[in-house]
PDB file of C-alpha atoms in Angstrom:
ATOM      1  CA  MET M   9      43.542 -10.898 -24.200  1.00 47.00           C
ATOM      2  CA  VAL M  10      43.126 -11.612 -20.523  1.00 48.00           C
ATOM      3  CA  SER M  11      39.459 -10.624 -20.692  1.00 53.00           C
ATOM      4  CA  PHE M  12      38.874 -12.938 -23.669  1.00 60.00           C
ATOM      5  CA  GLU M  13      40.489 -15.867 -21.870  1.00 64.00           C
ATOM      6  CA  ARG M  14      38.416 -15.283 -18.748  1.00 60.00           C
ATOM      7  CA  PHE M  15      35.268 -15.045 -20.879  1.00 60.00           C
ATOM      8  CA  ASN M  16      36.074 -18.381 -22.521  1.00 68.00           C
ATOM      9  CA  ASP M  17      36.760 -19.866 -19.100  1.00 69.00           C
ATOM     10  CA  LEU M  18      33.363 -18.623 -17.905  1.00 62.00           C
ATOM     11  CA  LEU M  19      31.601 -20.191 -20.906  1.00 66.00           C
ATOM     12  CA  HIS M  20      33.474 -23.454 -20.329  1.00 69.00           C
ATOM     13  CA  ARG M  21      32.374 -23.566 -16.688  1.00 67.00           C
ATOM     14  CA  LEU M  22      28.758 -22.865 -17.670  1.00 64.00           C
ATOM     15  CA  GLY M  23      28.940 -25.693 -20.195  1.00 66.00           C
ATOM     16  CA  SER M  24      29.875 -28.121 -17.431  1.00 70.00           C
ATOM     17  CA  TYR M  25      26.528 -27.595 -15.669  1.00 72.00           C
ATOM     18  CA  ALA M  26      23.358 -29.474 -16.593  1.00 75.00           C
ATOM     19  CA  TRP M  27      20.961 -27.315 -18.616  1.00 74.00           C
ATOM     20  CA  TRP M  28      18.164 -27.764 -16.088  1.00 82.00           C
ATOM     21  CA  GLU M  29      20.378 -26.478 -13.249  1.00 79.00           C
ATOM     22  CA  ILE M  30      21.051 -23.263 -15.169  1.00 77.00           C
ATOM     23  CA  ALA M  31      17.344 -22.941 -16.035  1.00 84.00           C
ATOM     24  CA  VAL M  32      16.302 -23.361 -12.387  1.00 88.00           C
ATOM     25  CA  GLU M  33      18.855 -20.792 -11.213  1.00 83.00           C
ATOM     26  CA  ILE M  34      17.727 -18.256 -13.831  1.00 84.00           C
ATOM     27  CA  VAL M  35      14.071 -18.739 -12.872  1.00 90.00           C
ATOM     28  CA  VAL M  36      14.840 -18.335  -9.152  1.00 90.00           C
ATOM     29  CA  ILE M  37      16.857 -15.157  -9.779  1.00 83.00           C
ATOM     30  CA  TRP M  38      14.081 -13.767 -11.987  1.00 84.00           C
ATOM     31  CA  LEU M  39      11.438 -14.510  -9.340  1.00 88.00           C
ATOM     32  CA  VAL M  40      13.487 -12.794  -6.623  1.00 83.00           C
ATOM     33  CA  VAL M  41      14.032  -9.686  -8.765  1.00 77.00           C
ATOM     34  CA  PHE M  42      10.349  -9.639  -9.746  1.00 81.00           C
ATOM     35  CA  ALA M  43       9.271  -9.934  -6.093  1.00 76.00           C
ATOM     36  CA  VAL M  44      11.542  -7.046  -5.086  1.00 72.00           C
ATOM     37  CA  PHE M  45      10.156  -4.811  -7.832  1.00 71.00           C
ATOM     38  CA  ARG M  46       6.595  -5.826  -6.938  1.00 70.00           C
ATOM     39  CA  PHE M  47       7.094  -4.920  -3.274  1.00 65.00           C
ATOM     40  CA  VAL M  48       8.652  -1.507  -3.976  1.00 63.00           C
ATOM     41  CA  GLN M  49       6.378  -0.621  -6.896  1.00 63.00           C
ATOM     42  CA  GLY M  50       5.059   2.917  -6.574  1.00 58.00           C
ATOM     43  CA  THR M  51       7.552   3.915  -3.864  1.00 59.00           C
ATOM     44  CA  ARG M  52      10.549   6.230  -3.965  1.00 58.00           C
ATOM     45  CA  ALA M  53      12.793   3.181  -3.546  1.00 63.00           C
ATOM     46  CA  ALA M  54      11.792   1.716  -6.919  1.00 66.00           C
ATOM     47  CA  ARG M  55      14.106   3.822  -9.088  1.00 69.00           C
ATOM     48  CA  ALA M  56      17.000   3.541  -6.642  1.00 72.00           C
ATOM     49  CA  ILE M  57      16.767  -0.252  -6.565  1.00 72.00           C
ATOM     50  CA  LYS M  58      16.553  -0.467 -10.369  1.00 72.00           C
ATOM     51  CA  GLY M  59      19.674   1.677 -10.688  1.00 76.00           C
ATOM     52  CA  LEU M  60      21.462  -0.333  -8.002  1.00 76.00           C
ATOM     53  CA  ILE M  61      20.707  -3.645  -9.715  1.00 75.00           C
ATOM     54  CA  VAL M  62      22.040  -2.330 -13.044  1.00 79.00           C
ATOM     55  CA  LEU M  63      25.181  -1.052 -11.277  1.00 78.00           C
ATOM     56  CA  LEU M  64      25.753  -4.374  -9.516  1.00 77.00           C
ATOM     57  CA  ILE M  65      25.293  -6.375 -12.725  1.00 78.00           C
ATOM     58  CA  PHE M  66      27.760  -4.266 -14.698  1.00 79.00           C
ATOM     59  CA  GLY M  67      30.192  -4.218 -11.774  1.00 77.00           C
ATOM     60  CA  ALA M  68      30.045  -7.999 -11.376  1.00 75.00           C
ATOM     61  CA  ILE M  69      30.572  -8.572 -15.115  1.00 74.00           C
ATOM     62  CA  PHE M  70      33.459  -6.088 -15.197  1.00 73.00           C
ATOM     63  CA  MET M  71      35.223  -7.667 -12.212  1.00 69.00           C
ATOM     64  CA  GLN M  72      34.589 -11.200 -13.488  1.00 66.00           C
ATOM     65  CA  LEU M  73      36.076 -10.509 -16.915  1.00 66.00           C
ATOM     66  CA  LEU M  74      39.122  -8.551 -15.744  1.00 64.00           C
ATOM     67  CA  GLY M  75      39.748 -10.521 -12.582  1.00 60.00           C
ATOM     68  CA  ASP M  76      40.552  -9.376  -9.072  1.00 56.00           C
ATOM     69  CA  GLU M  77      44.249 -10.133  -9.536  1.00 59.00           C
ATOM     70  CA  HIS M  78      44.566  -7.404 -12.178  1.00 62.00           C
ATOM     71  CA  LEU M  79      42.485  -4.809 -10.349  1.00 67.00           C
ATOM     72  CA  GLU M  80      43.123  -5.810  -6.768  1.00 72.00           C
ATOM     73  CA  ARG M  81      42.507  -2.402  -5.200  1.00 74.00           C
ATOM     74  CA  LEU M  82      39.416  -1.779  -7.327  1.00 75.00           C
ATOM     75  CA  GLY M  83      38.069  -5.208  -6.426  1.00 73.00           C
ATOM     76  CA  TYR M  84      38.651  -4.503  -2.743  1.00 76.00           C
ATOM     77  CA  LEU M  85      36.760  -1.204  -2.988  1.00 79.00           C
ATOM     78  CA  TYR M  86      33.938  -2.855  -4.968  1.00 75.00           C
ATOM     79  CA  ASN M  87      33.401  -5.542  -2.322  1.00 76.00           C
ATOM     80  CA  ARG M  88      33.440  -2.980   0.503  1.00 81.00           C
ATOM     81  CA  MET M  89      31.050  -0.743  -1.416  1.00 80.00           C
ATOM     82  CA  LEU M  90      28.529  -3.576  -1.605  1.00 78.00           C
ATOM     83  CA  ALA M  91      28.414  -3.772   2.196  1.00 81.00           C
ATOM     84  CA  VAL M  92      28.112   0.019   2.548  1.00 84.00           C
ATOM     85  CA  ILE M  93      25.337   0.190  -0.061  1.00 80.00           C
ATOM     86  CA  ALA M  94      23.401  -2.624   1.655  1.00 77.00           C
ATOM     87  CA  ILE M  95      23.493  -0.812   5.013  1.00 84.00           C
ATOM     88  CA  ALA M  96      22.625   2.535   3.397  1.00 80.00           C
ATOM     89  CA  MET M  97      19.615   1.017   1.617  1.00 74.00           C
ATOM     90  CA  VAL M  98      18.253  -0.352   4.892  1.00 76.00           C
ATOM     91  CA  VAL M  99      18.619   3.030   6.620  1.00 79.00           C
ATOM     92  CA  ILE M 100      17.379   5.259   3.785  1.00 74.00           C
ATOM     93  CA  PHE M 101      14.470   3.096   2.692  1.00 72.00           C
ATOM     94  CA  GLN M 102      13.356   1.807   6.099  1.00 72.00           C
ATOM     95  CA  PRO M 103       9.692   2.882   5.544  1.00 67.00           C
ATOM     96  CA  GLU M 104       9.584   1.100   2.181  1.00 65.00           C
ATOM     97  CA  LEU M 105      11.133  -2.046   3.663  1.00 70.00           C
ATOM     98  CA  ARG M 106       8.569  -1.998   6.459  1.00 68.00           C
ATOM     99  CA  ARG M 107       5.747  -1.774   3.925  1.00 63.00           C
ATOM    100  CA  ALA M 108       7.313  -4.587   1.922  1.00 64.00           C
ATOM    101  CA  LEU M 109       7.307  -6.837   4.998  1.00 66.00           C
ATOM    102  CA  ILE M 110       3.675  -5.886   5.641  1.00 62.00           C
ATOM    103  CA  ARG M 111       2.839  -6.845   2.060  1.00 60.00           C
ATOM    104  CA  LEU M 112       4.653 -10.135   2.527  1.00 61.00           C
ATOM    105  CA  GLY M 113       2.392 -10.856   5.472  1.00 58.00           C
ATOM    106  CA  GLU M 114      -0.610 -10.135   3.244  1.00 52.00           C
ATOM    107  CA  THR M 115       0.212 -12.790   0.652  1.00 52.00           C
ATOM    108  CA  LYS M 116      -2.633 -15.233   0.073  1.00 50.00           C
ATOM    109  CA  PHE M 117      -0.987 -18.195   1.795  1.00 45.00           C
ATOM    110  CA  MET M 118      -0.441 -16.122   4.970  1.00 46.00           C
ATOM    111  CA  ARG M 119      -3.836 -14.481   5.342  1.00 50.00           C
ATOM    112  CA  SER M 120      -7.509 -15.269   5.713  1.00 50.00           C
ATOM    113  CA  GLY M 121     -10.702 -13.337   5.257  1.00 52.00           C
ATOM    114  CA  TYR M 122     -11.789 -10.639   7.690  1.00 59.00           C
ATOM    115  CA  GLU M 123     -13.921 -12.203  10.409  1.00 62.00           C
ATOM    116  CA  GLY M 124     -17.455 -10.802  10.377  1.00 80.00           C
ATOM    117  CA  ALA M 125     -16.925  -8.986   7.064  1.00 86.00           C
ATOM    118  CA  ALA M 126     -20.607  -9.008   6.131  1.00 88.00           C
ATOM    119  CA  ARG M 127     -21.699  -7.646   9.513  1.00 91.00           C
ATOM    120  CA  VAL M 128     -19.110  -4.865   9.561  1.00 93.00           C
ATOM    121  CA  ALA M 129     -20.010  -3.888   5.999  1.00 93.00           C
ATOM    122  CA  GLY M 130     -23.700  -4.016   6.943  1.00 94.00           C
ATOM    123  CA  GLU M 131     -23.185  -1.414   9.693  1.00 95.00           C
ATOM    124  CA  VAL M 132     -20.553   0.833   8.101  1.00 96.00           C
ATOM    125  CA  ALA M 133     -22.267   1.158   4.709  1.00 96.00           C
ATOM    126  CA  PRO M 134     -25.661   2.515   5.890  1.00 96.00           C
ATOM    127  CA  ALA M 135     -23.912   4.877   8.305  1.00 96.00           C
ATOM    128  CA  CYS M 136     -21.762   6.259   5.487  1.00 96.00           C
ATOM    129  CA  ARG M 137     -24.790   6.569   3.204  1.00 96.00           C
ATOM    130  CA  TYR M 138     -26.509   8.687   5.845  1.00 96.00           C
ATOM    131  CA  LEU M 139     -23.388  10.799   6.410  1.00 96.00           C
ATOM    132  CA  SER M 140     -22.947  11.245   2.662  1.00 95.00           C
ATOM    133  CA  LYS M 141     -26.523  12.403   2.186  1.00 95.00           C
ATOM    134  CA  ALA M 142     -26.251  14.796   5.145  1.00 94.00           C
ATOM    135  CA  ARG M 143     -22.808  16.053   4.011  1.00 94.00           C
ATOM    136  CA  PHE M 144     -21.186  15.111   7.316  1.00 95.00           C
ATOM    137  CA  GLY M 145     -17.476  14.343   6.931  1.00 94.00           C
ATOM    138  CA  ALA M 146     -16.188  11.010   8.256  1.00 95.00           C
ATOM    139  CA  ILE M 147     -13.169   8.705   8.316  1.00 96.00           C
ATOM    140  CA  VAL M 148     -13.835   5.075   9.259  1.00 97.00           C
ATOM    141  CA  VAL M 149     -10.718   2.913   9.654  1.00 96.00           C
ATOM    142  CA  ILE M 150     -11.253  -0.856   9.648  1.00 95.00           C
ATOM    143  CA  GLU M 151      -8.296  -2.598  11.278  1.00 92.00           C
ATOM    144  CA  ARG M 152      -7.229  -5.896   9.740  1.00 89.00           C
ATOM    145  CA  ARG M 153      -4.142  -8.032  10.407  1.00 84.00           C
ATOM    146  CA  VAL M 154      -1.729  -5.163  11.082  1.00 82.00           C
ATOM    147  CA  GLY M 155      -2.583  -3.708  14.488  1.00 83.00           C
ATOM    148  CA  LEU M 156      -3.269   0.021  14.895  1.00 87.00           C
ATOM    149  CA  LYS M 157      -3.009   0.093  18.679  1.00 84.00           C
ATOM    150  CA  GLY M 158      -0.407   2.862  18.747  1.00 85.00           C
ATOM    151  CA  ILE M 159      -2.618   5.115  16.641  1.00 88.00           C
ATOM    152  CA  ALA M 160      -5.994   4.120  18.089  1.00 90.00           C
ATOM    153  CA  GLU M 161      -5.070   4.626  21.744  1.00 87.00           C
ATOM    154  CA  VAL M 162      -4.220   8.281  21.128  1.00 88.00           C
ATOM    155  CA  GLY M 163      -7.955   8.840  20.626  1.00 91.00           C
ATOM    156  CA  THR M 164     -10.861   8.182  22.979  1.00 93.00           C
ATOM    157  CA  ILE M 165     -11.282   4.468  23.741  1.00 94.00           C
ATOM    158  CA  LEU M 166     -14.919   3.421  23.330  1.00 94.00           C
ATOM    159  CA  ASP M 167     -14.755  -0.361  22.781  1.00 93.00           C
ATOM    160  CA  ALA M 168     -18.448  -0.147  21.918  1.00 95.00           C
ATOM    161  CA  HIS M 169     -20.594  -2.523  19.896  1.00 95.00           C
ATOM    162  CA  LEU M 170     -20.499  -1.503  16.231  1.00 95.00           C
ATOM    163  CA  THR M 171     -23.802  -0.117  14.947  1.00 95.00           C
ATOM    164  CA  ALA M 172     -24.720   2.309  12.188  1.00 96.00           C
ATOM    165  CA  PRO M 173     -26.500   4.717  14.597  1.00 96.00           C
ATOM    166  CA  LEU M 174     -23.369   4.895  16.772  1.00 96.00           C
ATOM    167  CA  LEU M 175     -21.218   5.892  13.794  1.00 96.00           C
ATOM    168  CA  GLN M 176     -23.801   8.467  12.734  1.00 96.00           C
ATOM    169  CA  THR M 177     -23.797   9.943  16.229  1.00 95.00           C
ATOM    170  CA  ILE M 178     -20.001  10.121  16.432  1.00 96.00           C
ATOM    171  CA  PHE M 179     -19.699  12.015  13.150  1.00 95.00           C
ATOM    172  CA  TYR M 180     -22.601  14.371  13.800  1.00 94.00           C
ATOM    173  CA  PRO M 181     -21.136  17.923  13.640  1.00 92.00           C
ATOM    174  CA  GLY M 182     -22.132  18.645  17.236  1.00 86.00           C
ATOM    175  CA  SER M 183     -20.142  15.677  18.552  1.00 87.00           C
ATOM    176  CA  ALA M 184     -16.782  16.314  20.219  1.00 88.00           C
ATOM    177  CA  LEU M 185     -15.259  13.425  18.238  1.00 90.00           C
ATOM    178  CA  HIS M 186     -16.618  14.188  14.771  1.00 89.00           C
ATOM    179  CA  ASP M 187     -13.522  15.880  13.307  1.00 86.00           C
ATOM    180  CA  LEU M 188     -11.137  12.926  13.443  1.00 92.00           C
ATOM    181  CA  ALA M 189     -11.266   9.196  12.668  1.00 95.00           C
ATOM    182  CA  VAL M 190     -12.939   6.117  14.113  1.00 96.00           C
ATOM    183  CA  VAL M 191     -11.055   2.810  14.371  1.00 96.00           C
ATOM    184  CA  ILE M 192     -13.060  -0.412  14.088  1.00 95.00           C
ATOM    185  CA  ARG M 193     -11.499  -3.566  15.517  1.00 93.00           C
ATOM    186  CA  GLY M 194     -13.438  -6.750  14.894  1.00 89.00           C
ATOM    187  CA  ASP M 195     -17.103  -5.929  15.573  1.00 89.00           C
ATOM    188  CA  LYS M 196     -16.281  -3.058  17.961  1.00 93.00           C
ATOM    189  CA  VAL M 197     -15.850   0.678  17.565  1.00 95.00           C
ATOM    190  CA  TYR M 198     -12.571   0.555  19.444  1.00 94.00           C
ATOM    191  CA  SER M 199     -11.597   4.219  19.371  1.00 94.00           C
ATOM    192  CA  ALA M 200     -12.873   7.600  18.148  1.00 95.00           C
ATOM    193  CA  GLY M 201     -11.326  11.033  17.769  1.00 94.00           C
ATOM    194  CA  VAL M 202      -8.188   9.402  16.353  1.00 94.00           C
ATOM    195  CA  GLN M 203      -5.523  11.530  14.670  1.00 92.00           C
ATOM    196  CA  LEU M 204      -4.144   9.645  11.664  1.00 92.00           C
ATOM    197  CA  PRO M 205      -0.744  10.063   9.993  1.00 89.00           C
ATOM    198  CA  MET M 206      -1.044  12.343   6.973  1.00 88.00           C
ATOM    199  CA  ALA M 207       0.057  11.434   3.468  1.00 87.00           C
ATOM    200  CA  GLY M 208       1.694  14.096   1.343  1.00 79.00           C
ATOM    201  CA  PRO M 209      -0.326  16.025  -1.265  1.00 73.00           C
ATOM    202  CA  THR M 210       1.536  14.175  -4.025  1.00 75.00           C
ATOM    203  CA  ASP M 211       0.238  10.837  -2.679  1.00 77.00           C
ATOM    204  CA  LEU M 212      -3.329  11.746  -3.694  1.00 81.00           C
ATOM    205  CA  PRO M 213      -4.770  11.253  -7.195  1.00 76.00           C
ATOM    206  CA  ASP M 214      -6.144  14.812  -7.053  1.00 77.00           C
ATOM    207  CA  ARG M 215      -4.239  17.508  -5.162  1.00 74.00           C
ATOM    208  CA  THR M 216      -7.454  19.420  -4.507  1.00 75.00           C
ATOM    209  CA  LEU M 217      -8.534  16.684  -2.090  1.00 83.00           C
ATOM    210  CA  GLY M 218      -8.153  17.736   1.526  1.00 85.00           C
ATOM    211  CA  SER M 219      -6.871  16.520   4.863  1.00 89.00           C
ATOM    212  CA  ARG M 220      -9.475  13.770   5.371  1.00 91.00           C
ATOM    213  CA  HIS M 221      -8.321  12.050   2.216  1.00 92.00           C
ATOM    214  CA  ARG M 222      -4.654  12.609   3.086  1.00 91.00           C
ATOM    215  CA  ALA M 223      -5.280  10.966   6.472  1.00 92.00           C
ATOM    216  CA  ALA M 224      -7.123   8.045   4.845  1.00 92.00           C
ATOM    217  CA  VAL M 225      -4.223   7.393   2.485  1.00 92.00           C
ATOM    218  CA  GLY M 226      -1.610   8.015   5.191  1.00 91.00           C
ATOM    219  CA  VAL M 227      -2.802   5.291   7.572  1.00 91.00           C
ATOM    220  CA  THR M 228      -3.047   2.713   4.768  1.00 90.00           C
ATOM    221  CA  LYS M 229       0.523   3.283   3.595  1.00 85.00           C
ATOM    222  CA  ASP M 230       1.916   1.604   6.711  1.00 81.00           C
ATOM    223  CA  SER M 231      -0.836  -0.938   7.370  1.00 85.00           C
ATOM    224  CA  ASP M 232      -3.346  -3.209   5.660  1.00 85.00           C
ATOM    225  CA  ALA M 233      -6.294  -1.212   7.028  1.00 91.00           C
ATOM    226  CA  LEU M 234      -9.325  -0.475   4.874  1.00 94.00           C
ATOM    227  CA  VAL M 235     -10.554   3.114   5.207  1.00 95.00           C
ATOM    228  CA  VAL M 236     -13.862   4.669   4.171  1.00 96.00           C
ATOM    229  CA  VAL M 237     -13.795   8.455   3.857  1.00 95.00           C
ATOM    230  CA  VAL M 238     -16.846  10.694   3.352  1.00 95.00           C
ATOM    231  CA  SER M 239     -16.359  14.204   2.000  1.00 93.00           C
ATOM    232  CA  GLU M 240     -17.953  16.983   4.004  1.00 92.00           C
ATOM    233  CA  GLU M 241     -17.931  19.272   0.950  1.00 91.00           C
ATOM    234  CA  THR M 242     -19.593  17.004  -1.613  1.00 90.00           C
ATOM    235  CA  GLY M 243     -20.728  13.876   0.223  1.00 92.00           C
ATOM    236  CA  LEU M 244     -18.686  11.637  -2.077  1.00 94.00           C
ATOM    237  CA  ILE M 245     -17.568   8.315  -0.586  1.00 95.00           C
ATOM    238  CA  ARG M 246     -14.143   6.839  -1.316  1.00 94.00           C
ATOM    239  CA  VAL M 247     -12.156   3.847  -0.112  1.00 94.00           C
ATOM    240  CA  ALA M 248      -8.425   3.837   0.652  1.00 93.00           C
ATOM    241  CA  GLN M 249      -6.137   0.851   1.049  1.00 90.00           C
ATOM    242  CA  ARG M 250      -2.430   0.192   0.568  1.00 86.00           C
ATOM    243  CA  GLY M 251      -1.831   3.899   0.112  1.00 85.00           C
ATOM    244  CA  VAL M 252      -4.217   4.176  -2.845  1.00 87.00           C
ATOM    245  CA  LEU M 253      -7.434   6.197  -2.932  1.00 90.00           C
ATOM    246  CA  SER M 254     -10.293   4.884  -5.059  1.00 90.00           C
ATOM    247  CA  GLY M 255     -12.657   6.874  -7.203  1.00 89.00           C
ATOM    248  CA  ALA M 256     -16.029   7.949  -5.826  1.00 91.00           C
ATOM    249  CA  ILE M 257     -18.259   4.988  -4.939  1.00 92.00           C
ATOM    250  CA  ASP M 258     -21.990   4.690  -5.475  1.00 93.00           C
ATOM    251  CA  PRO M 259     -23.464   4.790  -1.923  1.00 93.00           C
ATOM    252  CA  GLU M 260     -25.872   1.982  -2.797  1.00 93.00           C
ATOM    253  CA  ALA M 261     -22.973  -0.259  -3.829  1.00 93.00           C
ATOM    254  CA  LEU M 262     -20.818   0.511  -0.785  1.00 93.00           C
ATOM    255  CA  GLU M 263     -21.954  -2.462   1.307  1.00 93.00           C
ATOM    256  CA  SER M 264     -21.106  -5.000  -1.390  1.00 92.00           C
ATOM    257  CA  VAL M 265     -17.774  -3.245  -2.044  1.00 92.00           C
ATOM    258  CA  LEU M 266     -16.769  -3.431   1.622  1.00 92.00           C
ATOM    259  CA  ALA M 267     -17.998  -7.005   2.037  1.00 90.00           C
ATOM    260  CA  SER M 268     -15.980  -8.070  -1.000  1.00 88.00           C
ATOM    261  CA  LEU M 269     -12.777  -6.315   0.038  1.00 87.00           C
ATOM    262  CA  LEU M 270     -13.002  -7.439   3.666  1.00 86.00           C
ATOM    263  CA  GLY M 271     -14.121 -10.950   2.791  1.00 78.00           C
ATOM    264  CA  HIS M 272     -11.010 -11.491   0.711  1.00 64.00           C
ATOM    265  CA  ASP M 273      -8.847  -9.597   3.200  1.00 51.00           C
ATOM    266  CA  GLY M 274      -7.745  -7.248   0.465  1.00 47.00           C
ATOM    267  CA  ASP M 275      -7.266  -9.721  -2.405  1.00 44.00           C
ATOM    268  CA  SER M 276      -8.758  -7.190  -4.817  1.00 43.00           C
ATOM    269  CA  GLU M 277      -6.078  -4.689  -3.958  1.00 43.00           C
ATOM    270  CA  ASP M 278      -3.416  -6.786  -5.676  1.00 41.00           C
ATOM    271  CA  SER M 279      -4.151  -4.993  -8.957  1.00 35.00           C
ATOM    272  CA  ILE M 280      -4.348  -1.476  -7.516  1.00 35.00           C
ATOM    273  CA  LYS M 281      -1.761   0.916  -8.829  1.00 37.00           C
ATOM    274  CA  PRO M 282      -1.172   4.537  -7.807  1.00 39.00           C
ATOM    275  CA  GLU M 283      -3.506   6.780  -9.790  1.00 41.00           C
ATOM    276  CA  ALA M 284      -2.160   9.520 -12.012  1.00 42.00           C
ATOM    277  CA  SER M 285      -2.131  13.016 -10.558  1.00 41.00           C
ATOM    278  CA  GLY M 286      -5.325  14.855 -11.376  1.00 40.00           C
ATOM    279  CA  SER M 287      -7.171  11.662 -12.207  1.00 39.00           C
ATOM    280  CA  THR M 288      -9.392   9.412 -10.150  1.00 37.00           C
ATOM    281  CA  ALA M 289      -9.454   6.511 -12.543  1.00 35.00           C
ATOM    282  CA  VAL M 290      -9.580   3.192 -10.740  1.00 37.00           C
ATOM    283  CA  ASP M 291      -7.311   0.379 -11.872  1.00 37.00           C
ATOM    284  CA  GLU M 292      -8.895  -2.642 -13.541  1.00 37.00           C
ATOM    285  CA  GLY M 293      -9.691  -5.290 -10.955  1.00 38.00           C
ATOM    286  CA  PHE M 294     -10.433  -2.771  -8.237  1.00 39.00           C
ATOM    287  CA  ALA M 295     -12.871  -1.046 -10.620  1.00 38.00           C
ATOM    288  CA  ASP M 296     -15.116  -4.111 -10.574  1.00 40.00           C
ATOM    289  CA  ASP M 297     -15.741  -3.500  -6.875  1.00 41.00           C
ATOM    290  CA  VAL M 298     -15.702   0.267  -6.500  1.00 42.00           C
ATOM    291  CA  GLY M 299     -16.695   1.516  -9.927  1.00 40.00           C
ATOM    292  CA  SER M 300     -14.958   4.256 -11.895  1.00 37.00           C
ATOM    293  CA  ASP M 301     -15.179   8.012 -11.800  1.00 38.00           C
ATOM    294  CA  GLU M 302     -17.139   7.962 -15.052  1.00 34.00           C
ATOM    295  CA  GLN M 303     -20.027   6.516 -13.061  1.00 36.00           C
ATOM    296  CA  ALA M 304     -19.429   8.770 -10.085  1.00 37.00           C
ATOM    297  CA  PRO M 305     -20.674  12.278  -9.451  1.00 36.00           C
ATOM    298  CA  ALA M 306     -18.589  15.265 -10.466  1.00 34.00           C
ATOM    299  CA  ARG M 307     -15.129  15.580  -8.914  1.00 36.00           C
ATOM    300  CA  GLU M 308     -15.174  16.892  -5.413  1.00 39.00           C
ATOM    301  CA  ALA M 309     -13.494  20.112  -4.410  1.00 37.00           C
ATOM    302  CA  GLY M 310     -10.802  20.361  -1.719  1.00 39.00           C
ATOM    303  CA  GLU M 311     -11.859  20.124   1.873  1.00 43.00           C
ATOM    304  CA  GLY M 312     -10.520  20.721   5.354  1.00 48.00           C
ATOM    305  CA  ALA M 313     -10.049  18.349   8.242  1.00 42.00           C
TER     306      ALA M 313
END
């Protein structure tokens, strides 16, 4: 009886508001929930947040209908639990929250195109074509808005003018720096011999892919960098961004792919979704730039660093 009276009281209060006020509030709430899900999509936090939202909704409805005066101790515990859960979510999902803030900084109204995109693409693409043909492994990291200073300075600082021959020389098997990554900042090869953070095997679309691809995905999970990786085993070229590895790219199309992605500062990545395990299919929208595996050579085998 008490619950029914409180429900009627709730309906009466809602009826006192203008319809447009309720509509605006519902739209705002929906947009906030949608934005949260969009930011955490493809992360381990996604399921936890979905479950938490369901729990909070049912808890709020339950407490609203029964009233705090009838379940005073339960209401007290519920309110305290909200604070504990909020703190726990920040601690447990700190990496996901950091990535969400990075994504927020990448929204269209807060970003601009990569300066010198055409020139960078014009030097990186021919170098990678040469390395692909020669079967020389390579990882080229192109820094964008999120700085990679902490990672780059662990390697050998070059701060050299970016040219295709320089990249080819660095990744030549006889070079002391060929095993690790190169970081490009602006129109400079800022650092070489850089050790990148590694993604887990489950973060790759194909678990047979090796440490170069894990490193390429790993550095893009916590930054907006664009990474080109060349397989030493097969010569296949792939692009990684936002923690997603593309399918193999036609070497002749690489320059236009890079120019497009850099020119829009990653706008094309908005439609990228994590690929299914064992598949290198590229999501629609990104496929227009990088092509799909159906057009690519046969799947590459696993490889070392």
